[in-house]
Structures are given as C-alpha cells and as structure tokens.
Amino acid sequence: MLVRLRKNLAEAEVSLFLALAGELGYSARFLDEERELARLDGPGRPDHRSRLEDCHAVLQVLDPGLARELHLRPPGGPDRVVQVGDALFGGEHVSLIAGPCAVEDPARTLEIARAVRARGATVLRGGAFKPRTSPYSFQGSAHAGLEVLGRVRREAEIAVVTEALDPRDVEAVGEVADMFQVGSRNMANQPLLSELGRQRKPVLLKRGFAATLREFLLAAEFVLAGGNEQVVLCERGIRSFDPSTRNVLDVGGVAWLKRHTHLPVIVDPSHAAGRSDLVRALARAGLAAGADGLICEVHPHPAEVHSDGAQAIGLEDFSILASDARALAALDGRSVVQPGRVSARVPEKIPAQ
Amino acid sequence: MLVRLRKNLAEAEVSLFLALAGELGYSARFLDEERELARLDGPGRPDHRSRLEDCHAVLQVLDPGLARELHLRPPGGPDRVVQVGDALFGGEHVSLIAGPCAVEDPARTLEIARAVRARGATVLRGGAFKPRTSPYSFQGSAHAGLEVLGRVRREAEIAVVTEALDPRDVEAVGEVADMFQVGSRNMANQPLLSELGRQRKPVLLKRGFAATLREFLLAAEFVLAGGNEQVVLCERGIRSFDPSTRNVLDVGGVAWLKRHTHLPVIVDPSHAAGRSDLVRALARAGLAAGADGLICEVHPHPAEVHSDGAQAIGLEDFSILASDARALAALDGRSVVQPGRVSARVPEKIPAQ
Amino acid sequence: MLVRLRKNLAEAEVSLFLALAGELGYSARFLDEERELARLDGPGRPDHRSRLEDCHAVLQVLDPGLARELHLRPPGGPDRVVQVGDALFGGEHVSLIAGPCAVEDPARTLEIARAVRARGATVLRGGAFKPRTSPYSFQGSAHAGLEVLGRVRREAEIAVVTEALDPRDVEAVGEVADMFQVGSRNMANQPLLSELGRQRKPVLLKRGFAATLREFLLAAEFVLAGGNEQVVLCERGIRSFDPSTRNVLDVGGVAWLKRHTHLPVIVDPSHAAGRSDLVRALARAGLAAGADGLICEVHPHPAEVHSDGAQAIGLEDFSILASDARALAALDGRSVVQPGRVSARVPEKIPAQ
Amino acid sequence: MLVRLRKNLAEAEVSLFLALAGELGYSARFLDEERELARLDGPGRPDHRSRLEDCHAVLQVLDPGLARELHLRPPGGPDRVVQVGDALFGGEHVSLIAGPCAVEDPARTLEIARAVRARGATVLRGGAFKPRTSPYSFQGSAHAGLEVLGRVRREAEIAVVTEALDPRDVEAVGEVADMFQVGSRNMANQPLLSELGRQRKPVLLKRGFAATLREFLLAAEFVLAGGNEQVVLCERGIRSFDPSTRNVLDVGGVAWLKRHTHLPVIVDPSHAAGRSDLVRALARAGLAAGADGLICEVHPHPAEVHSDGAQAIGLEDFSILASDARALAALDGRSVVQPGRVSARVPEKIPAQ
C-alpha cells in the first residue's frame, strides 16, 4: 500500500500511524526524508484501506495495493453474473426490468406484468413503499402492495423487484420480492444496507443522485461485506445545475464502473430523464456504454399514474426499447435474456439464493 | 392556488385534475382558453400543494396560495424558538453546540463536555452511531456510546444532541439525548423522519449535501406533520465541483431559509470546511448571514480523533469562535445563550417536552 | 406569449411592462385580477422573448408563443444539414472529426491526417491556438500551426476545423479552416461569437462545461442572429462533483437538443472522458442518444502528445470507434459519411459557403 | 518538487519525463522501485509546475516545492494592498464598490455616483459593455457609456471600475477606468487576460461561476505573469443544483483564497444572490469570512433598471450595508476606507500606475 501523510506531523501522530499499520500487520517504510510518503507491506485485507484512511495522520491512500475491497474487479477478472428469476445480469447477458412506478390494483398490475413480460421484460418493477419528497405525496400502498406483487408474481410468472425503505420492512419485502431495491435516497442508509447484507437474495442498489462512484461502490461494499454477493448497481442519473432534464445519466460512470468492479451495472433511463420523451435515447445510451440491463417505468396509461407519471412510457414504446436493446446487445456479442427461457425455475416460494 | 397544467392534455387528464381538485374541496377556474392555467379557490390545507403536484396533469404549482405547509413562516410571523436544555435557538437567541465527532471514553468525553461548556457551549454534540462511507470505517460505539453520553450529561450538566441512524434506535437515543440529530445522509430517510415526528423532543435536521432548500423544508415537514414542532434546521455545506474545500457552506441558503420558514437555522462549519483552518471563517459567515447558532466539532487533541479529525478545532480556537459569536450576535441585537442560565432546568430524566 | 409578472408590482412597474409590450407591437391582456399573468398577442419576433425577460416586472416567460428564436426547431421541422468539406452533419448523415489535440510538425500532422482519413474521418481537428488553464502550459503553435494546417489540408485532401480564441484571429483562422471551433471556455465569449456570426463558414460550438442547454442555445443564437446559419453544436461533458471522470457527457442533453433545435449536435467523447480508456464507451453512448457525429482526439503515439495526451486514442482504437459509429448509425437508418465521397469539392481556396 | 507518475509507463515515457526535468534544470530521483514517485531538486520557477503537469508521464504534482506561482502567498507573507483611487483593498483595508449594473444616462449616473460616494463607496461600478446570455438582451451602451463614466468620474471625484469584454476594447476602457473588470464568463478568456497583463492598472477578476479555486488563481496568474501585479479577486457565487438562489456564495472559498494567495479578495453579493432581499446577508457573510471589500449593485430606482434589476438594492439599503461593513471590519481591527481620504490623488488623466 502507498500512503501519503499530512505535512509537518507531530511525532506522536506519526507514532499513532505506525502503531495502526503494525496492528493491521504491515511493515511500514518511509520513502522520503520528510516522511510524507510511506509504503506498507503486509496482508492487504479488504478493510485495511478504510482503516488507514480513518487515521488522522493519513492524507490519502495513493495506492491500496493488495488491500482490495470486495467490489473490485481483479485485473482481468470475469463479470459476476447475477440471476433474478429468468433474468441474468452481467457477462454476455442483458436483462430488462419494467413496470409501473407504484404497484396498482391487482388486476391492473397483473395486466402490466403480462404486457411487459410479453414484450421482453424478465423482471417486474413496482413500488409498494415509495420514497417521496413530501410527506403529503402518495407513499405507496405498503403491505397491501406487497401482497399484490406476490400474487402477480405467481400468476404472471415473472420475477419481482421492489424497494425496501425501512430496515424493519426487509423481511416482509423478502417474502415477496426476488430482488430488493435500494432507492437513490437510501444509497447511504447503512442500517438498511447492513440488513440487506444479511439476506441471501439479490439487491438492486441505485446510485445516490449526488454520490461519487467511489461512494457508490462503498455502499455496495456494505452489502458485500455482510456476506451477500449478489449486488446489481444501477446508474439513474446525477443531479446537475441544468433544469432541462431531471438528472444527467452518467454514461461515463457506467463505463468506469464496468472497469472497476465485477458487479453488473444497469441504468434507469426513466428517473434520469424525468420525462418520457427522452427515455428511449437514454436507454440506448446506457446500453451502448456497456450497461448490463435496464430498469424502466412502463405503464399502459401513463396519464393515470399515481406518481411520477410524466416519465413512464407506454407499452408500444417499451416494445421499441426492447428491440433497441436486442440490437445494441448484439453489436457486442451479448444478448437480451428472454422471458420463459428458465421460467420453470421461478418457484412458488422464494428460496434464499 | 395557481396551477399550470401540461400542454395539450387529453380530456380525460383534465377531468382527473378537476376531480382531484373537487375532492380536495376546491372550485377550479381556467384562466385561458388553452386551459393551461387554473385558479383553485378552496380550503388550502398544508397537504394540498403536494397532492396536486402528484397529479399527472399538473406541470407546476405557480402559487400555493393558502395551501401553506407547516414549515412556512406566515407573512410577518415570528421565529419559532426551540429550547434544548439551556440552549435557545431562534428569535433573539443564538446557541452553540460543540463536542467531539464521536463519543470517546467516559473520562475524555466528560473532560470535553466541561471544557466546551466552560467556553460557552450549551449543548454537547457527539456521535454514538456514526454514518460512514465505508463499512470498514469506525461506525461509532453505539449503545455504549449512548451510555457515556447519558453519564456525561448528568455530570457536566449539559444538554446532549446525538444522531439516530436507524428508526429502531430512536427510542434508545431518546432516553439519553435532549435533541435528536438527523445527519446529512439521512435527510430523506422517511422512516426515520416519521419516527421522529412521533417524538416530543427537538430534532436537529441537517440538510442533505445535495438537497435543494425546498427538499430540505419538506424533510422537516415530515417531522412537523407527525406532530413534532421542534425542528432546528442545519446548513452544513453542499457538494460542489471544487475539491479545495469539502463542501460549500450555502450562506445564501441560510438567509433564504430565515425568510421562508419560522424554524431556527444553524450552521455546521466543521463539516462544511472539512479542515480545521477554515472553521472559524465559516462559523462567522454563517452567523453574519443570520444563523441562530453553530454546531462545531471541538476536541482537546484533534490529532487523536477516531474519525474526521482533520476538521475538529482545539479548545482555544473554540474560545475564539465563541467570542466571535458573541460579537456578531450583538451586532444584530441578539445574544449567545450562556451555559447555566437555566441549567437548573436540565432534569435527571428527560421529559417529553 | 404567456408572461408571469412579479408579485405586488407598483403601478409604475406594470406601466413600464405594458409600454415595452406595446412598443414591440403586442396587445397585452391580464388573465387574473392580481395581474401576475399576461397574454401578449402580436408579431412574435426572435428577439422578443429576451427583450421581455430584460424587463424588471417580468418574472418568467412561461410560453414564448410565436416569439421563436432562430435556433428553435419548428414543430415537425427538418434537421439543418451542415456541410464541411466531405462531411455532412444532421439528417441522415453522421460524420467523424479526428486528429491531434494540438497541431504538430508538418510531417507528423500530415501523417495523422492521412491516417484518420483512411479510417473514416472526414474532418481533421487540431489546435493552433490552445486555451489552457495555466499561463505556463503550452498554448499552441499559433500562426505557424495555422500554416501547417493549411498545407496538410491541401495535401491530405481533408477539411480542417480549428479553434479561434481571439476575435482578432478569426480572419487568419478563416483563411485556413473549413470550420471554426469555439471551445468550451469561450462558449459565452460574445465578441468572438459575434465575429463568427459575420463569417459565412460553419462554426463548431462547444457547450460550456457548466452551461445550461438554454444558455448553450443562446450562444448559438449569437452566431445565427449575425447571419451565419451553419452552426454545429457539440456536447463535450459537463462538470460534476465526481472526480472519477473529468466531465459527465450529458447524453440526455443531446437528446433534448435534437428535439429543441434543428441544428446538428455532435459529441466530444475525448474531453468528456479525460482518459482514453473511456472514449469508446462515450462515443457509442453519444451516437446511440442521437448525435450527428463525433469529434475525437486521435494520435498515433498518445504518449508523446504536447497537451492532454491522456485522452487521445491510438489509430487502431479509432478504427474500432469508426466501425462502432457505422453500426450504430445503421440501426437508425443513418450512415457515416465516408471520405472522398465528395472530395472533389474541397477547393484550393476556401470560398465563403 | 514531488511528482507522481502514471503506473506502468513505457521506458520511452519515463525518458521524456526525465529529459523535461533535466531541461528545466532539475535533478530527479525516484523514491520507489516502481518509479511512480519522483523528487525533483532544482530551481523552482513559477512556470515549472505547469510545464511538468503538461508532460504525459506525470499524473500529479503532489507538492510543487519551490516552484511557486506568482499568486502564492509566501509562508507568513503579507497581503498585497491594491489601490484604486481612494480605495485600498487588502491588509487592514476594506473598500466598497457600488453602482448600477449598466451605465445610465449622464445625469442619472452622476446622481448615483454621488449618492453611493456619500454613503461610503470609494469606487463606482457600471457596465458599458455588458456580457449577456442572449444576443437580444441589452448589451450596454458601449463607447457612449465609457464617455459617461469618464465624465462622472471627474465630476463626482470617484474612481471607476468597468468591464472589458473584448481585447480590442482594453485600450478604450483603460482611458476611462481606474480598474478593469473581467466578468465571470470571461475568467478564462486568455487573450483578454493577456492584454490586461500588459496594462499597469488594477484588474478586478471575477471567478468563473464554475471555476475551481485553482483555476481562478491560474487565471490571475495570466495577468501577473504578464507583469501586472495589481489583481483583486472577486468571489461572486458558484453555480449549484438549487434554483432557490441564483448562485452560491463560496465563503469557504474566500477564506481558502486568503490563505493561499497574497492578492486581495472581495465578494459580489448582488450576483451571488440574484435577488435584492438576500444581498445584505451575503455581503455580511463575505466580510465575516475575511473579504477585503464588496462590489454591489445599487440603484436609486431598482425597478427601472435595464438589466438584472431584481438584484440591485436601493440607496438606503446600501447605507445599512456600509454600516454593517464598518462594524464587521472593526471586529477584526480593519477599517472601511472612506471616500475623500486620498481623493486629491484621483487625477484628471489616469496615469499607468
């Protein structure tokens, strides 16, 4: 490990640093007379970089060396492939998640599930617990919504992803969902992440709208460090100074993530755009930048949506988008996983995977 | 209420809008032939603006009229004054919160509490639960830390503010703390805010580092709408493109908030600066812009701090800062509340206020 | 035009507004008793929106109505196609611009020009005047560089785009270049834009790294209003809070621009990425989002580059990128214009087009 | 100098780096076997840091050592004090600049000049050339405006600062103005900065609204490197994601600048706020953070202003603001320079200083 120390440290501060390095099992050697640069040789465990960065004497870990965090892709290492029902994310596989912003009534939700599945979605999205900016906005149908999702899941034979907002709801969500969603506002919600680290079911982790890529990966690390290796990252747009679009889809971030981590990365063009007429362009851009899938708000009647209706696309637009996805995936020798391919595997009850 | 609708709406969408307005008790009148502008006359309850904004047909509420949310300052209305032990925030009162980033061992924490109280702090800060970016960083001493805080609170006769991260910890934190802190990462954590809305004890709500002022006020509204009227807002710096300082203290935001809400507003110069040598300047700037107090990381030996040591200031610097605060408050005919003034009132057990 | 006025205006302010509206030829009618909303009926010239926004009484032009600026795409209107030598930007046509960051010596520059042309570039890029952050960085070879460009242009039979920084250099640049480039730092440099508005040769206008899309379009309007209709917009990444990549390519902005303006839009993946390993992904994302072309830094030996070498890609990578471009264009029924198709048209001397 | 090189450099790249170091007069020594860290011992001229950063092999200059740029404050070194007519910026001196956004007619401009001088301003601001976002907005009265400024300057006995937008106008502006202003949009306009480096008259350099502090200082370095040592920096707010205020005044940046450079730093609360009701709070915050002065838009009748009227304050508000400034300066043992103190020195003709 290569560490840069603060300038003009007191002797006591240097000693504290050396003691910590020793305690972690490293031998330290200063590279310069001013003792601002130190090389540490030793075990290199995933937690050591953060432990050293916590030390007051340390200005910056210039190179973590062997202290590789769990999210890091080993040089030349393969993609992790995450399976969710029929869907596969990563490697040669691109999968599509689609559905309403919030769970609707059972009949309507079933209709949507069947419609998006027929058009190429392998996972149904739909919020039972909705994070909202105002306490007076519709907050989702909660446990009733979960029940609808469970029923639709069985009847439409489609896997389901839905958001958990509160660590106390994780168990209930896990009884219905094939995949937990962590929303952008909750990317840094540690009690929630830690709870999900104890689950054995995939987690869709959305990037905070003002989180750096490093912070995003460390949020994933909370889940990974808990023992849950099935994390799918989702870039959904970052906040900028320009009100023209709601967020800016960070396609460079997608490409950067694919290089730095072995975890799959998908994009959410709906929240990035905030308006339906830009969704297709963003979906295409995300896939062209290397994303392993899409999560998209789709609704047969966007105008009747409870929340965020302006960004949902209709069914026909979703067909076009799925067709785009197949064409773009093919350019790279990848393919979009089709519903039903492994559907026999969606079980009545969801086992811990 | 003045509402702007989307262009070229289908008849069905306009009907949905009119039905919602009617259901909320408003009579609606279009101002133009294109039916893009509507005036609603009716009850104007705090939740109505958000309810209408949720409607797909609505592009923007141009003027909420009487639908005034609870955080809003009525025209010409007075400041809400929030009391926490000796401290008073708002109106003519400026109060200082100081202490370590994280709770230390009992002896050291007591030493710090007495030292900052002697220098003008009326509330001790100190984290038992620490939100951190990495799962491997020090996460605080948790319940042991709460116990230390409780003991120090009694022995040093100083009120205590500490952070709750997890809604499941709110009760335990409330048994020790005079004031709940919600950190920047959790500003939009709704289960936590809702839990705090059910408490009857002040809440220090920090602005999310990328939250708009409107989002900040709506986060406070979650607490207010729950029935807890004692919210103190804290501006702690927003994220920018410039790595020179960790955050940018939004002093214009402080002034804007003072105009829009009756809630007290304080600033956190420590997290805004991220480095101790700029803390004094930011503390002064915040007060000069109208802040009702400061929350500041102070430590007798900043170099030995577990986390975020680079931004803690020493005791002597805190003396200087407290002196600045008194001088700046005096310029406006305000005064810094001194410890002990009402200390007889800090009770053995903390009652619901 | 639909105009929103400030609240509680003095009578004199309303009169000033009405006088201006009358002077511009509009009849004004207030929609509400509070006189905060006014509808103006009248000529709707391109300059009227800005003229009214300049008026103190006006808070916002909610809808410009017929006052359409020159950059606006008429509803359903066609793309403007801009020709630069062999290259065509817009409509069904995608074109590639490639070359070194800064002009090199004549032999090397000629080598690069031939190499990128052989791989599909129809325009050579290369800076003679280089905008730099530090006065001590290499500022380009100036007039000597222009001379090299002129020679290479003739010998390699390729059109040339190069940057003008100073209005005093526009004439000299115009004697050599087929297209003027305005860099990101100079997007709002009005004397320069006005000078280019007087030219009759295409302008490649890069978006300021913190300019809103509206500001970007108004910068283009400076050129258009001067009578020069040949503007190609270039999205080159905006500044964000994340240091992982140098800029964030705003692909949603590309899609938004394509809807709002008839002008062609290209992307610069090199400056957006700031590092060569992400250039391909960003180039693909930009084209997938609808861009009409690319401008890319290419160099046979990136390590030897005078400035910004870390973002230049090698020749083989450019071949791959050109192949990507052809595949992506084909998905939309577009095609990448090939060099030589119309090369007979690159004349010895550059006429005003 | 301490330099960090890229990983895994080819031998040729390392050689190019060593050759450059040698050419600049440095002996280089690698600190590690991987040759990623190098210490350079040698002359340390102001331009050497940028020269090395231009080299492809160099990832980062970790410590510039003796290669100190001209704007840097030597450790413990004094403030540079810049004089403009009566005004003094820096050291113990705080000065106030006030006036209209744009120059008005002669009588009105003279009235304003006398009014702000009577209330404590030592420099009159007023734009003859106005940088605007739209080509159709009022661009200033240009040379006629300069003439008005010259006349008012003599009659009101007040120094004048006005903006130069175009390098071709520098001479004309210099014949009238005591101080050149470079606006935020032009901070990185190198031909303009270079032209001002050749002048011998103070320059007020505004920070670009999205410029890092390092970029800001390097813009100043363009002027300093040209031989003009009289630069006053102006923080005027940076662009953020929040539309509540137009810009965010970076008071931490003011404090940071005061530590890093010997140049005076003032703030512009008017452009930061974008609305008159927040100007006072921002002015106070800026001075409390250590600013050496203010530049403020003041107008006797804000509603009649040609451009940006919403942010101008009236005369009475300026009196209050000047009073605030005196009180805040006094807290630090500084004082606001009063008009007339050295007014005998404002000459008929402006000599090169």
PDB file of C-alpha atoms in Angstrom, chain A residues 104-256:
ATOM      1  CA  GLU A 104     -51.520  -0.607  -8.791  1.00  0.00           C
ATOM      2  CA  ASP A 105     -54.619  -2.644  -8.072  1.00  0.00           C
ATOM      3  CA  PRO A 106     -54.272  -6.407  -8.621  1.00  0.00           C
ATOM      4  CA  ALA A 107     -55.966  -6.578 -11.999  1.00  0.00           C
ATOM      5  CA  ARG A 108     -54.104  -3.622 -13.444  1.00  0.00           C
ATOM      6  CA  THR A 109     -50.780  -4.777 -12.029  1.00  0.00           C
ATOM      7  CA  LEU A 110     -51.305  -8.248 -13.487  1.00  0.00           C
ATOM      8  CA  GLU A 111     -52.175  -6.720 -16.828  1.00  0.00           C
ATOM      9  CA  ILE A 112     -48.979  -4.695 -16.797  1.00  0.00           C
ATOM     10  CA  ALA A 113     -46.878  -7.649 -15.700  1.00  0.00           C
ATOM     11  CA  ARG A 114     -48.152  -9.786 -18.546  1.00  0.00           C
ATOM     12  CA  ALA A 115     -47.780  -6.937 -21.016  1.00  0.00           C
ATOM     13  CA  VAL A 116     -44.143  -6.149 -20.170  1.00  0.00           C
ATOM     14  CA  ARG A 117     -43.266  -9.834 -19.998  1.00  0.00           C
ATOM     15  CA  ALA A 118     -44.759 -10.335 -23.451  1.00  0.00           C
ATOM     16  CA  ARG A 119     -42.529  -7.531 -24.700  1.00  0.00           C
ATOM     17  CA  GLY A 120     -39.282  -8.824 -23.238  1.00  0.00           C
ATOM     18  CA  ALA A 121     -39.109  -7.901 -19.555  1.00  0.00           C
ATOM     19  CA  THR A 122     -37.910 -10.661 -17.256  1.00  0.00           C
ATOM     20  CA  VAL A 123     -38.427  -8.745 -14.028  1.00  0.00           C
ATOM     21  CA  LEU A 124     -41.413  -6.661 -12.939  1.00  0.00           C
ATOM     22  CA  ARG A 125     -40.714  -3.445 -11.072  1.00  0.00           C
ATOM     23  CA  GLY A 126     -43.300  -1.722  -8.869  1.00  0.00           C
ATOM     24  CA  GLY A 127     -43.048   0.148  -5.600  1.00  0.00           C
ATOM     25  CA  ALA A 128     -45.069  -0.796  -2.548  1.00  0.00           C
ATOM     26  CA  PHE A 129     -43.103   1.592  -0.354  1.00  0.00           C
ATOM     27  CA  LYS A 130     -42.433   4.820  -2.241  1.00  0.00           C
ATOM     28  CA  PRO A 131     -39.822   7.305  -1.085  1.00  0.00           C
ATOM     29  CA  ARG A 132     -41.249  10.750  -1.690  1.00  0.00           C
ATOM     30  CA  THR A 133     -40.022  14.271  -1.178  1.00  0.00           C
ATOM     31  CA  SER A 134     -43.164  15.491   0.548  1.00  0.00           C
ATOM     32  CA  PRO A 135     -44.972  13.834   3.454  1.00  0.00           C
ATOM     33  CA  TYR A 136     -48.217  14.585   1.655  1.00  0.00           C
ATOM     34  CA  SER A 137     -47.383  12.782  -1.581  1.00  0.00           C
ATOM     35  CA  PHE A 138     -48.606   9.262  -2.194  1.00  0.00           C
ATOM     36  CA  GLN A 139     -46.257   6.968  -0.252  1.00  0.00           C
ATOM     37  CA  GLY A 140     -47.276   3.690  -1.833  1.00  0.00           C
ATOM     38  CA  SER A 141     -49.706   1.021  -0.807  1.00  0.00           C
ATOM     39  CA  ALA A 142     -47.223  -0.638   1.573  1.00  0.00           C
ATOM     40  CA  HIS A 143     -48.091  -4.150   2.723  1.00  0.00           C
ATOM     41  CA  ALA A 144     -51.185  -4.299   0.558  1.00  0.00           C
ATOM     42  CA  GLY A 145     -48.913  -3.552  -2.376  1.00  0.00           C
ATOM     43  CA  LEU A 146     -46.567  -6.349  -1.400  1.00  0.00           C
ATOM     44  CA  GLU A 147     -49.486  -8.734  -1.405  1.00  0.00           C
ATOM     45  CA  VAL A 148     -50.451  -7.644  -4.903  1.00  0.00           C
ATOM     46  CA  LEU A 149     -46.886  -8.144  -6.072  1.00  0.00           C
ATOM     47  CA  GLY A 150     -46.793 -11.642  -4.604  1.00  0.00           C
ATOM     48  CA  ARG A 151     -49.972 -12.604  -6.375  1.00  0.00           C
ATOM     49  CA  VAL A 152     -48.966 -11.091  -9.697  1.00  0.00           C
ATOM     50  CA  ARG A 153     -45.598 -12.756  -9.445  1.00  0.00           C
ATOM     51  CA  ARG A 154     -47.192 -16.168  -9.292  1.00  0.00           C
ATOM     52  CA  GLU A 155     -49.863 -15.535 -11.867  1.00  0.00           C
ATOM     53  CA  ALA A 156     -47.717 -13.813 -14.450  1.00  0.00           C
ATOM     54  CA  GLU A 157     -44.676 -15.981 -13.798  1.00  0.00           C
ATOM     55  CA  ILE A 158     -42.334 -13.054 -13.594  1.00  0.00           C
ATOM     56  CA  ALA A 159     -39.735 -12.192 -11.016  1.00  0.00           C
ATOM     57  CA  VAL A 160     -40.327  -9.079  -8.967  1.00  0.00           C
ATOM     58  CA  VAL A 161     -38.106  -6.272  -7.686  1.00  0.00           C
ATOM     59  CA  THR A 162     -39.449  -3.794  -5.166  1.00  0.00           C
ATOM     60  CA  GLU A 163     -37.983  -1.235  -2.818  1.00  0.00           C
ATOM     61  CA  ALA A 164     -37.349  -1.574   0.879  1.00  0.00           C
ATOM     62  CA  LEU A 165     -37.131   1.791   2.628  1.00  0.00           C
ATOM     63  CA  ASP A 166     -37.073   0.724   6.248  1.00  0.00           C
ATOM     64  CA  PRO A 167     -34.873  -1.981   7.744  1.00  0.00           C
ATOM     65  CA  ARG A 168     -37.949  -3.166   9.608  1.00  0.00           C
ATOM     66  CA  ASP A 169     -39.657  -3.995   6.308  1.00  0.00           C
ATOM     67  CA  VAL A 170     -36.849  -6.051   4.829  1.00  0.00           C
ATOM     68  CA  GLU A 171     -38.274  -9.337   5.989  1.00  0.00           C
ATOM     69  CA  ALA A 172     -41.736  -8.621   4.615  1.00  0.00           C
ATOM     70  CA  VAL A 173     -40.328  -7.416   1.306  1.00  0.00           C
ATOM     71  CA  GLY A 174     -38.127 -10.503   1.118  1.00  0.00           C
ATOM     72  CA  GLU A 175     -41.131 -12.779   1.364  1.00  0.00           C
ATOM     73  CA  VAL A 176     -42.462 -11.414  -1.890  1.00  0.00           C
ATOM     74  CA  ALA A 177     -39.611  -9.997  -3.929  1.00  0.00           C
ATOM     75  CA  ASP A 178     -36.997 -11.842  -5.930  1.00  0.00           C
ATOM     76  CA  MET A 179     -34.760  -8.793  -5.645  1.00  0.00           C
ATOM     77  CA  PHE A 180     -34.567  -5.955  -3.148  1.00  0.00           C
ATOM     78  CA  GLN A 181     -34.327  -2.434  -4.466  1.00  0.00           C
ATOM     79  CA  VAL A 182     -32.470   0.294  -2.609  1.00  0.00           C
ATOM     80  CA  GLY A 183     -33.509   3.693  -3.910  1.00  0.00           C
ATOM     81  CA  SER A 184     -31.286   6.635  -4.679  1.00  0.00           C
ATOM     82  CA  ARG A 185     -32.239   8.498  -1.500  1.00  0.00           C
ATOM     83  CA  ASN A 186     -31.248   5.455   0.558  1.00  0.00           C
ATOM     84  CA  MET A 187     -27.941   4.553  -1.047  1.00  0.00           C
ATOM     85  CA  ALA A 188     -26.136   5.653   2.112  1.00  0.00           C
ATOM     86  CA  ASN A 189     -28.706   4.254   4.542  1.00  0.00           C
ATOM     87  CA  GLN A 190     -26.410   1.980   6.473  1.00  0.00           C
ATOM     88  CA  PRO A 191     -28.892   0.154   8.670  1.00  0.00           C
ATOM     89  CA  LEU A 192     -30.800  -0.785   5.527  1.00  0.00           C
ATOM     90  CA  LEU A 193     -27.667  -1.842   3.646  1.00  0.00           C
ATOM     91  CA  SER A 194     -26.460  -3.882   6.589  1.00  0.00           C
ATOM     92  CA  GLU A 195     -29.816  -5.621   6.826  1.00  0.00           C
ATOM     93  CA  LEU A 196     -29.615  -6.482   3.132  1.00  0.00           C
ATOM     94  CA  GLY A 197     -26.100  -7.791   3.633  1.00  0.00           C
ATOM     95  CA  ARG A 198     -27.651 -10.447   5.821  1.00  0.00           C
ATOM     96  CA  GLN A 199     -30.090 -11.538   3.139  1.00  0.00           C
ATOM     97  CA  ARG A 200     -29.270 -14.132   0.507  1.00  0.00           C
ATOM     98  CA  LYS A 201     -31.197 -12.583  -2.321  1.00  0.00           C
ATOM     99  CA  PRO A 202     -30.073 -10.098  -4.992  1.00  0.00           C
ATOM    100  CA  VAL A 203     -30.017  -6.386  -4.271  1.00  0.00           C
ATOM    101  CA  LEU A 204     -30.552  -3.671  -6.865  1.00  0.00           C
ATOM    102  CA  LEU A 205     -28.609  -0.717  -5.496  1.00  0.00           C
ATOM    103  CA  LYS A 206     -29.318   2.653  -7.055  1.00  0.00           C
ATOM    104  CA  ARG A 207     -26.664   5.323  -7.058  1.00  0.00           C
ATOM    105  CA  GLY A 208     -27.344   8.324  -4.854  1.00  0.00           C
ATOM    106  CA  PHE A 209     -28.097  11.279  -7.104  1.00  0.00           C
ATOM    107  CA  ALA A 210     -25.047  13.099  -5.769  1.00  0.00           C
ATOM    108  CA  ALA A 211     -22.852  10.171  -4.822  1.00  0.00           C
ATOM    109  CA  THR A 212     -19.405   9.770  -6.285  1.00  0.00           C
ATOM    110  CA  LEU A 213     -18.655   6.468  -7.923  1.00  0.00           C
ATOM    111  CA  ARG A 214     -16.357   5.620  -5.022  1.00  0.00           C
ATOM    112  CA  GLU A 215     -19.164   6.249  -2.529  1.00  0.00           C
ATOM    113  CA  PHE A 216     -21.486   4.145  -4.677  1.00  0.00           C
ATOM    114  CA  LEU A 217     -19.081   1.220  -4.610  1.00  0.00           C
ATOM    115  CA  LEU A 218     -18.601   1.555  -0.858  1.00  0.00           C
ATOM    116  CA  ALA A 219     -22.365   1.422  -0.399  1.00  0.00           C
ATOM    117  CA  ALA A 220     -22.297  -1.860  -2.333  1.00  0.00           C
ATOM    118  CA  GLU A 221     -19.428  -2.932  -0.099  1.00  0.00           C
ATOM    119  CA  PHE A 222     -21.746  -2.680   2.927  1.00  0.00           C
ATOM    120  CA  VAL A 223     -23.899  -5.393   1.353  1.00  0.00           C
ATOM    121  CA  LEU A 224     -20.971  -7.470   0.126  1.00  0.00           C
ATOM    122  CA  ALA A 225     -19.160  -7.268   3.453  1.00  0.00           C
ATOM    123  CA  GLY A 226     -22.293  -8.642   5.104  1.00  0.00           C
ATOM    124  CA  GLY A 227     -21.949 -11.770   3.007  1.00  0.00           C
ATOM    125  CA  ASN A 228     -24.458 -11.046   0.253  1.00  0.00           C
ATOM    126  CA  GLU A 229     -22.555 -11.207  -3.009  1.00  0.00           C
ATOM    127  CA  GLN A 230     -25.469 -10.554  -5.344  1.00  0.00           C
ATOM    128  CA  VAL A 231     -25.471  -6.831  -5.930  1.00  0.00           C
ATOM    129  CA  VAL A 232     -26.551  -5.158  -9.163  1.00  0.00           C
ATOM    130  CA  LEU A 233     -25.583  -1.498  -9.433  1.00  0.00           C
ATOM    131  CA  CYS A 234     -27.935   0.976 -11.074  1.00  0.00           C
ATOM    132  CA  GLU A 235     -26.948   4.339 -12.507  1.00  0.00           C
ATOM    133  CA  ARG A 236     -30.083   6.529 -12.541  1.00  0.00           C
ATOM    134  CA  GLY A 237     -28.778   9.984 -13.233  1.00  0.00           C
ATOM    135  CA  ILE A 238     -26.966  12.526 -11.135  1.00  0.00           C
ATOM    136  CA  ARG A 239     -28.047  15.973 -10.164  1.00  0.00           C
ATOM    137  CA  SER A 240     -26.726  18.889 -12.158  1.00  0.00           C
ATOM    138  CA  PHE A 241     -27.169  22.623 -12.479  1.00  0.00           C
ATOM    139  CA  ASP A 242     -29.404  22.338 -15.514  1.00  0.00           C
ATOM    140  CA  PRO A 243     -33.161  22.074 -15.072  1.00  0.00           C
ATOM    141  CA  SER A 244     -33.740  20.949 -18.690  1.00  0.00           C
ATOM    142  CA  THR A 245     -33.656  17.294 -17.711  1.00  0.00           C
ATOM    143  CA  ARG A 246     -34.300  15.968 -14.221  1.00  0.00           C
ATOM    144  CA  ASN A 247     -30.946  14.268 -13.909  1.00  0.00           C
ATOM    145  CA  VAL A 248     -27.896  13.595 -16.035  1.00  0.00           C
ATOM    146  CA  LEU A 249     -27.337   9.940 -16.867  1.00  0.00           C
ATOM    147  CA  ASP A 250     -23.659   9.356 -16.174  1.00  0.00           C
ATOM    148  CA  VAL A 251     -22.781   7.023 -19.029  1.00  0.00           C
ATOM    149  CA  GLY A 252     -19.087   7.590 -18.390  1.00  0.00           C
ATOM    150  CA  GLY A 253     -19.764   6.369 -14.866  1.00  0.00           C
ATOM    151  CA  VAL A 254     -21.290   3.192 -16.284  1.00  0.00           C
ATOM    152  CA  ALA A 255     -18.162   2.547 -18.332  1.00  0.00           C
ATOM    153  CA  TRP A 256     -15.915   3.411 -15.384  1.00  0.00           C
TER     154      TRP A 256
END
